[in-house]
PDB file of C-alpha atoms in Angstrom:
ATOM      1  CA  MET A   1       0.000   0.000   0.000  1.00  0.00           C
ATOM      2  CA  ILE A   2       1.428   3.366  -1.029  1.00  0.00           C
ATOM      3  CA  SER A   3       0.751   6.252   1.335  1.00  0.00           C
ATOM      4  CA  LYS A   4       0.718   9.882   0.273  1.00  0.00           C
ATOM      5  CA  GLY A   5       3.545  11.904   1.685  1.00  0.00           C
ATOM      6  CA  MET A   6       5.706   8.824   2.257  1.00  0.00           C
ATOM      7  CA  ASN A   7       9.304   9.247   1.079  1.00  0.00           C
ATOM      8  CA  TRP A   8      10.291   6.264  -1.113  1.00  0.00           C
ATOM      9  CA  ILE A   9      13.941   5.318  -1.668  1.00  0.00           C
ATOM     10  CA  THR A  10      15.241   3.006  -4.407  1.00  0.00           C
ATOM     11  CA  VAL A  11      17.106   0.021  -2.957  1.00  0.00           C
ATOM     12  CA  LEU A  12      17.377  -2.150  -6.088  1.00  0.00           C
ATOM     13  CA  THR A  13      16.982  -1.775  -9.855  1.00  0.00           C
ATOM     14  CA  ARG A  14      16.489  -4.422 -12.489  1.00  0.00           C
ATOM     15  CA  ASP A  15      16.198  -4.328 -16.269  1.00  0.00           C
ATOM     16  CA  LEU A  16      12.981  -6.358 -16.352  1.00  0.00           C
ATOM     17  CA  PRO A  17      10.002  -6.358 -13.968  1.00  0.00           C
ATOM     18  CA  GLN A  18      10.080 -10.125 -13.490  1.00  0.00           C
ATOM     19  CA  ASP A  19      13.612  -9.813 -12.092  1.00  0.00           C
ATOM     20  CA  ALA A  20      12.247  -7.595  -9.302  1.00  0.00           C
ATOM     21  CA  TYR A  21       9.340  -9.839  -8.264  1.00  0.00           C
ATOM     22  CA  VAL A  22      11.272 -12.226  -6.001  1.00  0.00           C
ATOM     23  CA  PRO A  23      13.111  -9.447  -4.114  1.00  0.00           C
ATOM     24  CA  ARG A  24       9.782  -7.599  -3.792  1.00  0.00           C
ATOM     25  CA  SER A  25       8.102 -10.695  -2.349  1.00  0.00           C
ATOM     26  CA  LEU A  26      11.006 -11.219   0.020  1.00  0.00           C
ATOM     27  CA  LEU A  27      10.627  -7.698   1.433  1.00  0.00           C
ATOM     28  CA  GLU A  28       6.832  -7.875   1.550  1.00  0.00           C
ATOM     29  CA  SER A  29       7.082 -11.142   3.488  1.00  0.00           C
ATOM     30  CA  ARG A  30       8.934  -9.131   6.141  1.00  0.00           C
ATOM     31  CA  ASP A  31       6.132  -6.526   6.205  1.00  0.00           C
ATOM     32  CA  ILE A  32       8.182  -3.935   4.322  1.00  0.00           C
ATOM     33  CA  PRO A  33       5.998  -1.958   1.872  1.00  0.00           C
ATOM     34  CA  VAL A  34       7.378  -1.978  -1.673  1.00  0.00           C
ATOM     35  CA  ASN A  35       6.771   0.225  -4.703  1.00  0.00           C
ATOM     36  CA  LEU A  36       7.944  -0.807  -8.190  1.00  0.00           C
ATOM     37  CA  THR A  37       8.453   2.130 -10.532  1.00  0.00           C
ATOM     38  CA  ASN A  38       8.402   1.859 -14.341  1.00  0.00           C
ATOM     39  CA  GLU A  39       7.025  -1.683 -14.076  1.00  0.00           C
ATOM     40  CA  ILE A  40       4.165  -1.241 -16.565  1.00  0.00           C
ATOM     41  CA  ALA A  41       6.147   0.872 -19.053  1.00  0.00           C
ATOM     42  CA  VAL A  42       8.914  -1.720 -19.239  1.00  0.00           C
ATOM     43  CA  GLN A  43       6.400  -4.587 -19.519  1.00  0.00           C
ATOM     44  CA  ILE A  44       4.720  -2.907 -22.469  1.00  0.00           C
ATOM     45  CA  ILE A  45       7.879  -1.728 -24.260  1.00  0.00           C
ATOM     46  CA  ALA A  46      10.877  -3.652 -22.923  1.00  0.00           C
ATOM     47  CA  TYR A  47      13.449  -1.691 -24.920  1.00  0.00           C
ATOM     48  CA  LEU A  48      12.536   1.393 -22.832  1.00  0.00           C
ATOM     49  CA  SER A  49      14.184  -0.157 -19.776  1.00  0.00           C
ATOM     50  CA  PRO A  50      17.618   1.457 -20.285  1.00  0.00           C
ATOM     51  CA  ALA A  51      16.008   4.804 -21.108  1.00  0.00           C
ATOM     52  CA  VAL A  52      14.001   4.930 -17.886  1.00  0.00           C
ATOM     53  CA  GLY A  53      16.664   3.334 -15.679  1.00  0.00           C
ATOM     54  CA  GLY A  54      14.987  -0.051 -15.432  1.00  0.00           C
ATOM     55  CA  VAL A  55      12.474  -1.071 -12.799  1.00  0.00           C
ATOM     56  CA  SER A  56      13.182   0.456  -9.401  1.00  0.00           C
ATOM     57  CA  LEU A  57      12.261  -1.358  -6.209  1.00  0.00           C
ATOM     58  CA  GLN A  58      11.550   1.291  -3.595  1.00  0.00           C
ATOM     59  CA  VAL A  59      10.851   1.128   0.132  1.00  0.00           C
ATOM     60  CA  PRO A  60       9.858   3.794   2.674  1.00  0.00           C
ATOM     61  CA  GLU A  61      12.767   5.904   3.834  1.00  0.00           C
ATOM     62  CA  ASN A  62      12.499   4.628   7.402  1.00  0.00           C
ATOM     63  CA  ARG A  63      12.891   0.986   6.222  1.00  0.00           C
ATOM     64  CA  VAL A  64      15.861   1.415   3.828  1.00  0.00           C
ATOM     65  CA  GLU A  65      18.580  -0.067   6.040  1.00  0.00           C
ATOM     66  CA  GLU A  66      16.405  -3.029   7.003  1.00  0.00           C
ATOM     67  CA  ALA A  67      15.525  -3.682   3.344  1.00  0.00           C
ATOM     68  CA  ARG A  68      19.162  -3.443   2.242  1.00  0.00           C
ATOM     69  CA  SER A  69      20.200  -5.849   4.969  1.00  0.00           C
ATOM     70  CA  ILE A  70      17.587  -8.392   3.847  1.00  0.00           C
ATOM     71  CA  LEU A  71      18.543  -7.999   0.178  1.00  0.00           C
ATOM     72  CA  ARG A  72      22.229  -8.317   1.017  1.00  0.00           C
ATOM     73  CA  GLN A  73      21.634 -11.508   3.030  1.00  0.00           C
ATOM     74  CA  ALA A  74      19.625 -12.929   0.117  1.00  0.00           C
ATOM     75  CA  GLY A  75      22.459 -12.159  -2.328  1.00  0.00           C
ATOM     76  CA  TYR A  76      20.884  -9.248  -4.206  1.00  0.00           C
ATOM     77  CA  LEU A  77      23.334  -6.629  -2.890  1.00  0.00           C
ATOM     78  CA  ARG A  78      27.007  -6.630  -2.087  1.00  0.00           C
ATOM     79  CA  PRO A  79      28.346  -4.780   0.954  1.00  0.00           C
ATOM     80  CA  LYS A  80      28.772  -1.042   0.657  1.00  0.00           C
ATOM     81  CA  VAL A  81      32.025  -0.052  -1.019  1.00  0.00           C
ATOM     82  CA  GLU A  82      34.040   2.255   1.214  1.00  0.00           C
ATOM     83  CA  GLY A  83      33.953   5.850   0.018  1.00  0.00           C
ATOM     84  CA  LEU A  84      30.906   5.401  -2.240  1.00  0.00           C
ATOM     85  CA  ASN A  85      27.322   6.382  -1.468  1.00  0.00           C
ATOM     86  CA  SER A  86      25.449   3.472  -3.010  1.00  0.00           C
ATOM     87  CA  TRP A  87      25.330  -0.300  -3.062  1.00  0.00           C
ATOM     88  CA  GLU A  88      26.606  -2.544  -5.795  1.00  0.00           C
ATOM     89  CA  GLN A  89      23.787  -4.665  -7.139  1.00  0.00           C
ATOM     90  CA  ILE A  90      24.480  -8.198  -8.190  1.00  0.00           C
ATOM     91  CA  GLY A  91      23.385  -8.805 -11.762  1.00  0.00           C
ATOM     92  CA  ARG A  92      23.452  -5.121 -12.622  1.00  0.00           C
ATOM     93  CA  ALA A  93      26.501  -3.147 -11.538  1.00  0.00           C
ATOM     94  CA  HIS A  94      25.324   0.260 -10.411  1.00  0.00           C
ATOM     95  CA  VAL A  95      27.739   1.846  -7.994  1.00  0.00           C
TER      96      VAL A  95
END
């Protein structure tokens, strides 16, 4: 459920929506709300994925660290690289 005024932060991106469904289910099973952006656009016209930055899996700002920890334990994220502000995603190297 998406609440108005809630600040959503991207914790994972994937080229195709189906690649975000398992991580989304994993977070939802831990009662973390999830928002997938660009899901429908990329489903309809898959070649748009690089243009829109893929499908972004977002969580509320106050659940970011918890979500990243779960995704890291499940193998979707690598540990934070010292000196950089983002996480390296396995399967799609965004640093």
